[in-house]
Short mmCIF file of C-alpha atoms (C1' of nucleotides) in Angstrom, two decimals:
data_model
loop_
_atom_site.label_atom_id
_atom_site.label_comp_id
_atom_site.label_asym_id
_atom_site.label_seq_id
_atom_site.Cartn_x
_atom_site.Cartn_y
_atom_site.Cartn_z
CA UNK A 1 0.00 0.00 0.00
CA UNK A 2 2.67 2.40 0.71
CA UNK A 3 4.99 1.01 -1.58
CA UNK A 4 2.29 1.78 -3.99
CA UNK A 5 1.63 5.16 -3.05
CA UNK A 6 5.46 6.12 -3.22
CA UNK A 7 5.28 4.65 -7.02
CA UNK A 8 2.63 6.75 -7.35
CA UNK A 9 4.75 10.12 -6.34
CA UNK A 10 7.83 8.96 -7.85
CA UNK A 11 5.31 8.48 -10.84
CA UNK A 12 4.50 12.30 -10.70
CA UNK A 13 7.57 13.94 -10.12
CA UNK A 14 9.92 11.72 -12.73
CA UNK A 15 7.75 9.67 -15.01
CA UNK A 16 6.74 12.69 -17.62
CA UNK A 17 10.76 13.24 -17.55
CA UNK A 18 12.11 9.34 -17.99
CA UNK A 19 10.38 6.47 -17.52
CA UNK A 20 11.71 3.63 -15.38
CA UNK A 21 13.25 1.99 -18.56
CA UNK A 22 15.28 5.61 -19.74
CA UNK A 23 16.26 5.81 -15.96
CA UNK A 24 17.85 2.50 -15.82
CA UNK A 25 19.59 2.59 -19.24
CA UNK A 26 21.16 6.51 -17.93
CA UNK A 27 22.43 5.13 -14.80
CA UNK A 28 24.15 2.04 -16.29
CA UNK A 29 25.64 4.45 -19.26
CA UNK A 30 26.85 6.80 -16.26
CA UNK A 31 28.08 3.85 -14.00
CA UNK A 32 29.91 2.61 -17.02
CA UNK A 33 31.68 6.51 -17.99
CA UNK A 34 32.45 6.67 -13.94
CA UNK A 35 34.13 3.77 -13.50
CA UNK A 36 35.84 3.63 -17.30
CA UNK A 37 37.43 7.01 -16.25
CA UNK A 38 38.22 5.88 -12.54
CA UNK A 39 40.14 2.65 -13.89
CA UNK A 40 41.49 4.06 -16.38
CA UNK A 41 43.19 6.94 -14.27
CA UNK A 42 43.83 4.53 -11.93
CA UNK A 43 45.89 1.79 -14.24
CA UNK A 44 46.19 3.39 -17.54
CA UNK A 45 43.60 2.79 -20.60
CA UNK A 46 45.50 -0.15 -21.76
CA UNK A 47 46.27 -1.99 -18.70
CA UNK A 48 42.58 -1.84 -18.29
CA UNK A 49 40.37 -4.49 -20.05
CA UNK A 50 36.97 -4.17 -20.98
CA UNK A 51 36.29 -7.44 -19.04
CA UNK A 52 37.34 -5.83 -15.89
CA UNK A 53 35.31 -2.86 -16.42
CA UNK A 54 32.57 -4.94 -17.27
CA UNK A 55 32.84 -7.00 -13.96
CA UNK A 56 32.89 -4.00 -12.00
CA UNK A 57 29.63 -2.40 -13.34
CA UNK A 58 28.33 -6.10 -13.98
CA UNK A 59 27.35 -5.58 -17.24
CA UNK A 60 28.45 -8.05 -20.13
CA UNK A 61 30.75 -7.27 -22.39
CA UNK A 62 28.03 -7.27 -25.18
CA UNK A 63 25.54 -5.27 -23.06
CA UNK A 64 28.76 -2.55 -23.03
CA UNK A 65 28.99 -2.31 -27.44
CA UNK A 66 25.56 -1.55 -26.87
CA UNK A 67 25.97 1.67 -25.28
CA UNK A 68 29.33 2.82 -26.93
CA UNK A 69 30.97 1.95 -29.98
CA UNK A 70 34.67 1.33 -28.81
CA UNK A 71 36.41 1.60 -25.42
CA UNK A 72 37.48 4.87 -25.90
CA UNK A 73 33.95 6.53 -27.01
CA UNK A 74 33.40 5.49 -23.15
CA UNK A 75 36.22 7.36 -21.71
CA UNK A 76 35.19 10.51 -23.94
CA UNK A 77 31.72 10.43 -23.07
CA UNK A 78 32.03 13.75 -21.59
CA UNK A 79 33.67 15.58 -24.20
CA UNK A 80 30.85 14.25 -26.69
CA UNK A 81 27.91 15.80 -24.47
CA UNK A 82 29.41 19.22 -25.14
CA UNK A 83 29.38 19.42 -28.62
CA UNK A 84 26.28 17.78 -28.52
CA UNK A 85 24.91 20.72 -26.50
CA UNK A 86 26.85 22.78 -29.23
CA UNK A 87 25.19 21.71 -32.14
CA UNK A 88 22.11 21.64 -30.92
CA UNK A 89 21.99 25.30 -29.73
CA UNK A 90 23.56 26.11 -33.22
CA UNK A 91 20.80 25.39 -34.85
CA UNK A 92 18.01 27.26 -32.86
CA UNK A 93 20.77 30.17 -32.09
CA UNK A 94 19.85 33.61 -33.25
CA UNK A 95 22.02 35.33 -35.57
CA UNK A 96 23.57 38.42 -34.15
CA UNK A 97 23.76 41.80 -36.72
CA UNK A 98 27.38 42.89 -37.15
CA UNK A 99 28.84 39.94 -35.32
CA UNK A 100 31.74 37.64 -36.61
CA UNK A 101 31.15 33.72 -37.32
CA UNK A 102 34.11 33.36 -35.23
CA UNK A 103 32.46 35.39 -32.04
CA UNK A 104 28.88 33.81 -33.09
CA UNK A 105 30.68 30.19 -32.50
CA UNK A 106 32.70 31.55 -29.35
CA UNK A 107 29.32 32.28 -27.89
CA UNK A 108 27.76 28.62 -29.10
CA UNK A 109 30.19 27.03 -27.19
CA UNK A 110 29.87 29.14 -23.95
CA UNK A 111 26.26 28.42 -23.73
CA UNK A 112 26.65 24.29 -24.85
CA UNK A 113 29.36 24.98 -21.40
CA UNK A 114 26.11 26.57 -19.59
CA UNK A 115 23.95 24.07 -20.72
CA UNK A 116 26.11 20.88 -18.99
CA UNK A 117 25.04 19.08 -16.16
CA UNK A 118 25.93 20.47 -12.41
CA UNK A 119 26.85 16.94 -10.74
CA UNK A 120 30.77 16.81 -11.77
CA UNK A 121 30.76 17.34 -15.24
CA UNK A 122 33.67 19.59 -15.42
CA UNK A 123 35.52 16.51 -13.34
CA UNK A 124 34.57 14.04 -15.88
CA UNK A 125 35.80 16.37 -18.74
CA UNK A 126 39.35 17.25 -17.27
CA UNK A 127 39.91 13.67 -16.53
CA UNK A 128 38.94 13.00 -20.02
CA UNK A 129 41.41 15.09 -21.19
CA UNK A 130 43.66 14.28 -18.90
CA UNK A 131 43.47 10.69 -20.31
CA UNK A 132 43.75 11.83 -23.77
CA UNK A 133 46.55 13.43 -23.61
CA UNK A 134 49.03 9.96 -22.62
CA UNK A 135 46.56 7.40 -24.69
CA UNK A 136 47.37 7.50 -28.39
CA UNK A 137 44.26 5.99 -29.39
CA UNK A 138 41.81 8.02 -26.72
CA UNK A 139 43.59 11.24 -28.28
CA UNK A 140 42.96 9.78 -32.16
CA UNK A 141 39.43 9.16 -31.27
CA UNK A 142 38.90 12.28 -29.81
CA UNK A 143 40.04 13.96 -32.65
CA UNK A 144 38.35 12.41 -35.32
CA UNK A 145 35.13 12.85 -33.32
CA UNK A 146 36.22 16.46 -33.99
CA UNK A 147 36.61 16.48 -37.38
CA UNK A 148 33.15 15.18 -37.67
CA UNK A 149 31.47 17.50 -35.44
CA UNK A 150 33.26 19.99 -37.59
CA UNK A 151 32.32 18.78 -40.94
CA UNK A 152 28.45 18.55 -39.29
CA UNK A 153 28.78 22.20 -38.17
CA UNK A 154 29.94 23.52 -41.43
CA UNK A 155 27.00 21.65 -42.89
CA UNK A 156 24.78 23.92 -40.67
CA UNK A 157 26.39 27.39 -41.57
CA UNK A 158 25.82 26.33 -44.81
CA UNK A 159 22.48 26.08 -44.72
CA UNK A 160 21.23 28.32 -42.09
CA UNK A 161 23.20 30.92 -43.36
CA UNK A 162 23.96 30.06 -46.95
CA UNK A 163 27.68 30.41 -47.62
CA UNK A 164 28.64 29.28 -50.99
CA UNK A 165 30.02 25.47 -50.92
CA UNK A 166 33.37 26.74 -52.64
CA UNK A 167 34.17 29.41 -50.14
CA UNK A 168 37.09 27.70 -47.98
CA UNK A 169 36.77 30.23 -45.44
CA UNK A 170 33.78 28.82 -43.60
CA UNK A 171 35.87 25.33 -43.15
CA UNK A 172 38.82 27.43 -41.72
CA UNK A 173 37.10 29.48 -39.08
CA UNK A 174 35.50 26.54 -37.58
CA UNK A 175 38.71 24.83 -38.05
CA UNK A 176 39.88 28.04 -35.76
CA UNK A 177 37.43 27.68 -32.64
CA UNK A 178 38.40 24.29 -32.80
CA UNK A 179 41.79 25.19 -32.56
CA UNK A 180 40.87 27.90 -29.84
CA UNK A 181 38.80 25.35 -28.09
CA UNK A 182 41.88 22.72 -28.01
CA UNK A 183 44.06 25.41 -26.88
CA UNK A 184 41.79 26.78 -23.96
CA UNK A 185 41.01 23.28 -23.14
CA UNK A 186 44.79 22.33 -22.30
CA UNK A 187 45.14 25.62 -20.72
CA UNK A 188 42.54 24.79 -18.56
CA UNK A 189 43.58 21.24 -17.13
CA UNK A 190 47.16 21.28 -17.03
CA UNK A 191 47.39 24.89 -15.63
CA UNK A 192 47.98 24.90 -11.90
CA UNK A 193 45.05 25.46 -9.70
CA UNK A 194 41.29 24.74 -9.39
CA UNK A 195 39.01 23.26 -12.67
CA UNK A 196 35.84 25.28 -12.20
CA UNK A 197 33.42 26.11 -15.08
CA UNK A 198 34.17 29.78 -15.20
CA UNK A 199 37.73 29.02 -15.63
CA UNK A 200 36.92 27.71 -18.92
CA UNK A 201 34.57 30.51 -19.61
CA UNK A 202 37.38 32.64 -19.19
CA UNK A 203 40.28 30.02 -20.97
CA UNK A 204 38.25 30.25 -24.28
CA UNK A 205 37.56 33.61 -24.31
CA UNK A 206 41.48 34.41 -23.79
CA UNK A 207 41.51 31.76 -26.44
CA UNK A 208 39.44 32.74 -28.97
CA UNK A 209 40.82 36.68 -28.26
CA UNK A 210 44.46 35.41 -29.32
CA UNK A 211 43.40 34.42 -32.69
CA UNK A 212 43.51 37.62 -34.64
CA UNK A 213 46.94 38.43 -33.11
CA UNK A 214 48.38 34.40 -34.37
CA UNK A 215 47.42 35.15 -37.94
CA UNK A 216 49.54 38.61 -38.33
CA UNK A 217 52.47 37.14 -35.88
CA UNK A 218 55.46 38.23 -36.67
CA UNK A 219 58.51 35.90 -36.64
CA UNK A 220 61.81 36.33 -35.20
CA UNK A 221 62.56 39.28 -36.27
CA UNK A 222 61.07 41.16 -34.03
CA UNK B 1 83.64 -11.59 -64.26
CA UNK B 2 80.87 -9.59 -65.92
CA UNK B 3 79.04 -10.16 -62.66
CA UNK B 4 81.81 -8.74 -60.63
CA UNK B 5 82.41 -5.89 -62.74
CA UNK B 6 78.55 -4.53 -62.65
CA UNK B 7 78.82 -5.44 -58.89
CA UNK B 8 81.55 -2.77 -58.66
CA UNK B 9 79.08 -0.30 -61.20
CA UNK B 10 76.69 -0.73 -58.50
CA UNK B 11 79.04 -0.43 -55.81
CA UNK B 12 80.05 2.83 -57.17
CA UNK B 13 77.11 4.32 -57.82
CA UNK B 14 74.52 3.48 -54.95
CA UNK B 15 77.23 1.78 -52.19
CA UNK B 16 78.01 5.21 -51.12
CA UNK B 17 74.04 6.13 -50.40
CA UNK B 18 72.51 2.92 -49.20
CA UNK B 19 74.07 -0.52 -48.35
CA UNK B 20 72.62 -4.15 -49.75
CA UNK B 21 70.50 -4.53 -46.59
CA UNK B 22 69.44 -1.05 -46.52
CA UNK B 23 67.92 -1.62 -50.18
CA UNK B 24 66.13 -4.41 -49.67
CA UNK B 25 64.34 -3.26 -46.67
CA UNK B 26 63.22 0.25 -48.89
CA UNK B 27 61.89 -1.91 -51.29
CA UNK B 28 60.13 -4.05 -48.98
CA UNK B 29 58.81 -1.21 -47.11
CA UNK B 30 57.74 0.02 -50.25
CA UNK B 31 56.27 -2.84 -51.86
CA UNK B 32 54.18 -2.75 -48.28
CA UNK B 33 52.61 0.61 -48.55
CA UNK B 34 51.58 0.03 -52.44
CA UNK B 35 50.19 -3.08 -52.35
CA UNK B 36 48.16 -1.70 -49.10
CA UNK B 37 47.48 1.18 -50.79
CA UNK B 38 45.81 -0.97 -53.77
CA UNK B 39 44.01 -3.33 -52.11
CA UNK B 40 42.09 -1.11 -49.07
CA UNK B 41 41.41 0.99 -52.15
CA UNK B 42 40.16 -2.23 -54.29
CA UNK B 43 38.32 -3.44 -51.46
CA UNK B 44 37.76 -1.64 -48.54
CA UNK B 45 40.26 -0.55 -45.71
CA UNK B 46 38.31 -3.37 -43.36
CA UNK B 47 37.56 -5.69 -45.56
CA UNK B 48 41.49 -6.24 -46.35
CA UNK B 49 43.07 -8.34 -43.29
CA UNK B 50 46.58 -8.08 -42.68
CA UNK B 51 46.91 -11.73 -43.56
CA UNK B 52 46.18 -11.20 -47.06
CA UNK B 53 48.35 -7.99 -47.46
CA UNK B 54 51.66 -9.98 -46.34
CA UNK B 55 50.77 -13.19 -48.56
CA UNK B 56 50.62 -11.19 -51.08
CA UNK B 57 53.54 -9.20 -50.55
CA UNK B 58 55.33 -12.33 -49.11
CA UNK B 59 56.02 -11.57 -45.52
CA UNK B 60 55.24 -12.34 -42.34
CA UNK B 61 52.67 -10.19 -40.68
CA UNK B 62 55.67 -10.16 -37.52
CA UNK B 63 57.32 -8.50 -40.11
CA UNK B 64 54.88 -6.28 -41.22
CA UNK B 65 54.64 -5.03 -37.44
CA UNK B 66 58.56 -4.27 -38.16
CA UNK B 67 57.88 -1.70 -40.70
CA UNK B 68 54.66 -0.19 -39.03
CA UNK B 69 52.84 0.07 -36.27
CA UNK B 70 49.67 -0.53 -37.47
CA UNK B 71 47.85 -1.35 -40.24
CA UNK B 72 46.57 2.16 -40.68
CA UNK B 73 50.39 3.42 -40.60
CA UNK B 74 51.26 1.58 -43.82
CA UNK B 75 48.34 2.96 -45.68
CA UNK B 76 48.83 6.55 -44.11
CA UNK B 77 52.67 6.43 -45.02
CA UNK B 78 53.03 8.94 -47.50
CA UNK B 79 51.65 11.84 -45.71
CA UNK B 80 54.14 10.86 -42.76
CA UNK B 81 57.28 11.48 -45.46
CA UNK B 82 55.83 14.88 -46.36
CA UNK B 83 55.87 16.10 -42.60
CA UNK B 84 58.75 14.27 -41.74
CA UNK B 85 60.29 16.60 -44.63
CA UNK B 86 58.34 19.95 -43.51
CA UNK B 87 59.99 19.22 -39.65
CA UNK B 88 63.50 18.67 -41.73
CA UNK B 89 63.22 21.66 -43.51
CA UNK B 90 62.07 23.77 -40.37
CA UNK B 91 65.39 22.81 -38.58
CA UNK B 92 67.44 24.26 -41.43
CA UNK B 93 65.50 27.03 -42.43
CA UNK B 94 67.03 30.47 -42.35
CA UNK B 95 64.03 33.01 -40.69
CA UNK B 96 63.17 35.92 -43.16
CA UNK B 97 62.82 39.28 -42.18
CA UNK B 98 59.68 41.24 -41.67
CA UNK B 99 57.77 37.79 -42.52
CA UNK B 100 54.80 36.33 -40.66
CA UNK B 101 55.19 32.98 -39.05
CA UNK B 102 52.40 32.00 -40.68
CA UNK B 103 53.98 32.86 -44.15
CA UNK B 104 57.12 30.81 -43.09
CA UNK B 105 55.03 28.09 -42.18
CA UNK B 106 53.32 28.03 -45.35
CA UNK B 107 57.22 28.37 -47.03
CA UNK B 108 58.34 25.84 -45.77
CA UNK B 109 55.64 23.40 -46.18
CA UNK B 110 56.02 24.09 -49.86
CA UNK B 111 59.69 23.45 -49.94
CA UNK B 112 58.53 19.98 -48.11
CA UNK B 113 56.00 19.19 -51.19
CA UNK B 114 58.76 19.99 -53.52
CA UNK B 115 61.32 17.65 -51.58
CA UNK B 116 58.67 14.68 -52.10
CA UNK B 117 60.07 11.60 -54.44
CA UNK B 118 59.07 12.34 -58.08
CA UNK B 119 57.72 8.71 -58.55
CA UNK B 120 54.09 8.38 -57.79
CA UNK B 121 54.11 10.31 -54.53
CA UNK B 122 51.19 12.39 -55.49
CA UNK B 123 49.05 9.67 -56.48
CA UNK B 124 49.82 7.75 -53.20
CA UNK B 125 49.05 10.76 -51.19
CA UNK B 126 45.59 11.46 -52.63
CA UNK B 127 44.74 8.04 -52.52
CA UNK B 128 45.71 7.59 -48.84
CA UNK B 129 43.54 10.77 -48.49
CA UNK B 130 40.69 9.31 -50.53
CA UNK B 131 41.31 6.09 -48.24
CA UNK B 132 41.19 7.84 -45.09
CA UNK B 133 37.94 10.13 -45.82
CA UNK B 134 36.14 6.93 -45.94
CA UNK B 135 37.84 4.92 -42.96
CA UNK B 136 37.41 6.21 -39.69
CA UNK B 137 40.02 4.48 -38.03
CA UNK B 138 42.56 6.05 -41.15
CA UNK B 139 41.26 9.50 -40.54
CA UNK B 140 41.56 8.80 -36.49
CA UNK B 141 44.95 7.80 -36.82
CA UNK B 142 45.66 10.56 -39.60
CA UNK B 143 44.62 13.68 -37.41
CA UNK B 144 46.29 12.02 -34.29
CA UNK B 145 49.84 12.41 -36.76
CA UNK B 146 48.52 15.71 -37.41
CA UNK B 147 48.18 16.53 -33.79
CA UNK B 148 52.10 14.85 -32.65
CA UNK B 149 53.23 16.57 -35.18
CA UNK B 150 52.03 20.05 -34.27
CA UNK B 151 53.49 19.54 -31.02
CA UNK B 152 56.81 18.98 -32.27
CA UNK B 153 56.75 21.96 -34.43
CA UNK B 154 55.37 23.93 -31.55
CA UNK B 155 58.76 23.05 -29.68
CA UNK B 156 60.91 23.84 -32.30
CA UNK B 157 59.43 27.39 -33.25
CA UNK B 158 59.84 27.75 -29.39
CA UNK B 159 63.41 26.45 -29.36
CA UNK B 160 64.38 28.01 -32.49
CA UNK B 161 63.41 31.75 -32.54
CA UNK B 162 62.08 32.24 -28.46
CA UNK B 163 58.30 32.25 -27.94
CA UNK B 164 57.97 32.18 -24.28
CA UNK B 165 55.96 29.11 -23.14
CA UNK B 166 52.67 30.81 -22.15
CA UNK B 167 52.14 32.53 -25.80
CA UNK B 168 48.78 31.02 -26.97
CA UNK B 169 49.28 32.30 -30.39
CA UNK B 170 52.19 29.84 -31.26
CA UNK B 171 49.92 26.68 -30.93
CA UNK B 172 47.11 28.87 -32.85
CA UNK B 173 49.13 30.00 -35.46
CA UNK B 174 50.43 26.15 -36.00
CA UNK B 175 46.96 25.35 -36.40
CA UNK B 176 45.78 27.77 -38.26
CA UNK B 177 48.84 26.36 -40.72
CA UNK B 178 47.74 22.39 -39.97
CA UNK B 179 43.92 23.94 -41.47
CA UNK B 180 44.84 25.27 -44.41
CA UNK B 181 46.80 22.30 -45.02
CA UNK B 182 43.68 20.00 -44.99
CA UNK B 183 41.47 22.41 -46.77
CA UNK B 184 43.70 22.64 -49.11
CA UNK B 185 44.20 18.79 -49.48
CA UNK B 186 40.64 18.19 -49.43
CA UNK B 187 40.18 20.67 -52.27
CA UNK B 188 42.66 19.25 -54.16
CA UNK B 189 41.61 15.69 -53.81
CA UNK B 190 38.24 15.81 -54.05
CA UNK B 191 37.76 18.43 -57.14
CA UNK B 192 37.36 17.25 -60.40
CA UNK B 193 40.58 17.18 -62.57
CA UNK B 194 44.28 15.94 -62.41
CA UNK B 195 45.78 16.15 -58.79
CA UNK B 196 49.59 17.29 -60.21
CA UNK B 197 51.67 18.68 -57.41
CA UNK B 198 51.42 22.36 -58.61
CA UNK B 199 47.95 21.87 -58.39
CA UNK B 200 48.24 21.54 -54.86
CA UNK B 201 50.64 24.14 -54.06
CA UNK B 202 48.24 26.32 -55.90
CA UNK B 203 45.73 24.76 -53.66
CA UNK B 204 47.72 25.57 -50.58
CA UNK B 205 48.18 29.09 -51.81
CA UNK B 206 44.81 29.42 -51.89
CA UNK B 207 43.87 28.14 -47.93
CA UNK B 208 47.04 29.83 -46.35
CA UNK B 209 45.80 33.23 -48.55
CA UNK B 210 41.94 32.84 -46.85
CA UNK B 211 43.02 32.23 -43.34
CA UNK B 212 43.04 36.10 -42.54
CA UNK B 213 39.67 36.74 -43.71
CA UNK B 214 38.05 33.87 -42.18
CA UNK B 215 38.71 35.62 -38.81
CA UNK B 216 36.90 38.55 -39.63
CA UNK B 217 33.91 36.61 -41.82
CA UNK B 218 30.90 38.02 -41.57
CA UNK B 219 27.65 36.36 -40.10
CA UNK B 220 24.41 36.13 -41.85
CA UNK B 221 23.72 39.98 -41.85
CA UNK B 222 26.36 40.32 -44.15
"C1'" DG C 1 87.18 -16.92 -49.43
"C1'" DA C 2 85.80 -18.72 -44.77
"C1'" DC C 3 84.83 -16.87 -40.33
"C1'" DG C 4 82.08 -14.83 -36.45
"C1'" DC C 5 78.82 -11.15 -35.41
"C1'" DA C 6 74.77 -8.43 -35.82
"C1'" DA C 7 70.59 -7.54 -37.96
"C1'" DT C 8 66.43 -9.34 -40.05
"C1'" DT C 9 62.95 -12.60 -40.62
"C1'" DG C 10 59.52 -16.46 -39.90
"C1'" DC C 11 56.88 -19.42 -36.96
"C1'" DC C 12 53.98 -20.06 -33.06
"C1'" DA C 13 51.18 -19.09 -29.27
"C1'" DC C 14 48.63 -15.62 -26.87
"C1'" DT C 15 45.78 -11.47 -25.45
"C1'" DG C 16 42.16 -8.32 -26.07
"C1'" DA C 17 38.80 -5.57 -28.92
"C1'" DG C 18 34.80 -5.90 -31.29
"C1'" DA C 19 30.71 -8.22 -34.01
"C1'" DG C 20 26.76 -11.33 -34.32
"C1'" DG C 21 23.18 -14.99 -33.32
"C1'" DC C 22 19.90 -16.47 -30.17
"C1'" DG C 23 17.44 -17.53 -25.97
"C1'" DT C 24 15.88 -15.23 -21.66
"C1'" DA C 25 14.40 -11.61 -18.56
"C1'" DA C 26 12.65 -7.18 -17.59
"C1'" DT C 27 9.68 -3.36 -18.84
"C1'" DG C 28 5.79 -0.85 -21.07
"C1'" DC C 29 1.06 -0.83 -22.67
"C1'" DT C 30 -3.74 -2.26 -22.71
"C1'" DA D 1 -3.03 -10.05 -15.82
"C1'" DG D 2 -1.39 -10.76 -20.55
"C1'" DC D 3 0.98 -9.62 -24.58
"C1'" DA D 4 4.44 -7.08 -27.24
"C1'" DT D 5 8.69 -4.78 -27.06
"C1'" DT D 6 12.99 -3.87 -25.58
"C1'" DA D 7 17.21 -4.80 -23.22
"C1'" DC D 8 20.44 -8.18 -21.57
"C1'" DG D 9 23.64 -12.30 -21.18
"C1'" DC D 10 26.05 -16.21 -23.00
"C1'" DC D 11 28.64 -18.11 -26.55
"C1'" DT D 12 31.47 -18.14 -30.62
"C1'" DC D 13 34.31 -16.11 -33.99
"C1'" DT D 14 37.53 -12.90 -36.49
"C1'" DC D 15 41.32 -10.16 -36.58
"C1'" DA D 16 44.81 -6.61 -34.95
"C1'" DG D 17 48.79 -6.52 -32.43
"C1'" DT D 18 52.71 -8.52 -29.06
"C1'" DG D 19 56.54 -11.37 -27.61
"C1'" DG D 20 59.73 -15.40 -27.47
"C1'" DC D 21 62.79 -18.12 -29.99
"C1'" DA D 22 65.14 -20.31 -33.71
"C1'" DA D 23 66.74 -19.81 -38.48
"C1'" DT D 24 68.44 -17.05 -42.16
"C1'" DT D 25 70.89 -13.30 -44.42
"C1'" DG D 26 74.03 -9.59 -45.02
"C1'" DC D 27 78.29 -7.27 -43.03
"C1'" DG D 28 83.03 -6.73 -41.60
"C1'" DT D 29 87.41 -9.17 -40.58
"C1'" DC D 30 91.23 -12.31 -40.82
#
DNA sequence: GACGCAATTGCCACTGAGAGGCGTAATGCT
DNA sequence: AGCATTACGCCTCTCAGTGGCAATTGCGTC
């Protein structure tokens, strides 16, 4: 009786979100990123199988394939959320009069930042990186996850905004915040000092403020 | 007496450069990367198996692990000359005054396409590229080169003409460079017509020349 | 020109990632 | 409660990549 009438509020408050289904698949897929990124840390990507991981979360080793495609989409699980977030608000984001494309995706990616979840996300993210950065193949994934998110953005501009297919700048600006974005995100974890959000606010802007200054940089000379 | 005779031609002319064993394991190496090159392109990056590859090219595949690392290595091979030549030519090269390191970066990646073997390079580097738009795992492996090699050139440029360590634009400006180069390899795979290697230095012209108005590219407004 | 030495190769066995078929269990809907 | 759907687990298989060890081949020397 009570156990049906605490159902019944759990019912109200969650079900129109998730249902009991979603909820279970979501904490599995987050028990799986959390302990992929603790082991990991702990003994290194490749002294860590996927049958150990597995065990842990006691899930099989087939149930795992069927929420990522490859050991390392696990460990960068975080990273793809963002540009999820990114893409997303790119396509319902306003376009600003008199602004750049370069401070119109700047401010894309500061709101996808906004938009993650409270509950450790930046944690996840700079251990992600972390990672990355000594695992060859976590670093080559992460990239080429990249490189599609940037061939997918491009795709928008293109048609929200209808730049010509021939005109290479549109691929090279994009190719910049991602550049600015890889830049501020290294600044960010392997500087000294706390990990918070805002310093990662402020890392990209700094980033994405140094770019007009890289193109005219002068060389030894002066 | 013939035989020892042309021995000694041979001795004379290629002895000095590159001994017996040194030969043989070129043209193995090479006979590797072609016949990869072939049969991904023939049939499909995944649907070739290393075991076919070496029967065919009559090794062992512990061999094969000799020559590359991986399987993606061999086919990605050519592009890994070119760069190995652009980091050559950046140790030697003399700084210019009043230039932009972007301009010297763009200079010497030039001299590096000119330094490239006359004998089929092109077409083995715009197949690999054709190859790798097509095979994740190629591409992966591909931009994680990309991204080593930035680094190194990074440290040099550093080493080399003083950058402190905290300068953001360095990495940015290397980059911006690493952009154009793959819009400008893109454009000069994937457009219609003969890929000669003018027509890619053209093509580079073209992405290096675009960078500085891509910063300053105007949203949808205008 | 035969020798020993070092480098290169082939064979074999092994690990671990990843895919696929199929029966079973849990969940959602009526 | 009953049925349909979805998710899961077990098993098997392929193939990339590693390491040990013995055999071969090229190199320098006497």
């Amino acid at each position: 009786m009570l156990q049906v009438a605490f159902a019944y509020a759990i019912q109200c408050v969650v079900m129109d979100t998730l249902s009991l289904r979603a909820r279970k698949k979501l904490r599995t897929r987050q028990a799986l990123v959390d302990t992929a990124l603790r082991r990991f840390a702990e003994h290194g990507f490749d002294a860590t199988t996927l049958d150990d991981l597995c065990d842990e979360v006691e899930v099989s080793k087939r149930t795992f394939f069927r929420y990522f495609t490859s050991k390392e989409d696990a460990a960068l699980a975080p990273t793809h959320d963002l540009w999820a977030a990114f893409l997303a608000e790119l396509h319902t984001r306003e376009a600003v009069d008199g602004a750049t494309v370069l401070e119109m995706l700047r401010d894309t990616l500061l709101a996808a930042l906004a938009a993650m979840p409270a509950d450790g996300w930046t944690e996840r993210v700079a251990q992600s990186r972390r990672l990355a950065a000594v695992t060859p193949s976590m670093n080559a994934h992460g990239l080429q996850f990249c490189d599609r998110t940037t061939r997918a953005v491009i795709t928008v501009l293109r048609e929200r905004f209808g730049y010509p297919e021939h005109d290479l700048r549109v691929r090279l600006v994009v190719d910049m915040a991602l550049a600015a974005y890889h830049c501020a995100l290294d600044e960010w974890v392997f500087r000294p000092g706390p990990a918070s959000r805002d310093e990662l606010a402020a890392c990209l802007h700094e980033a994405f403020a140094a770019l007009p200054g890289s193109v005219t940089l002068q060389g030894p000379g002066h």
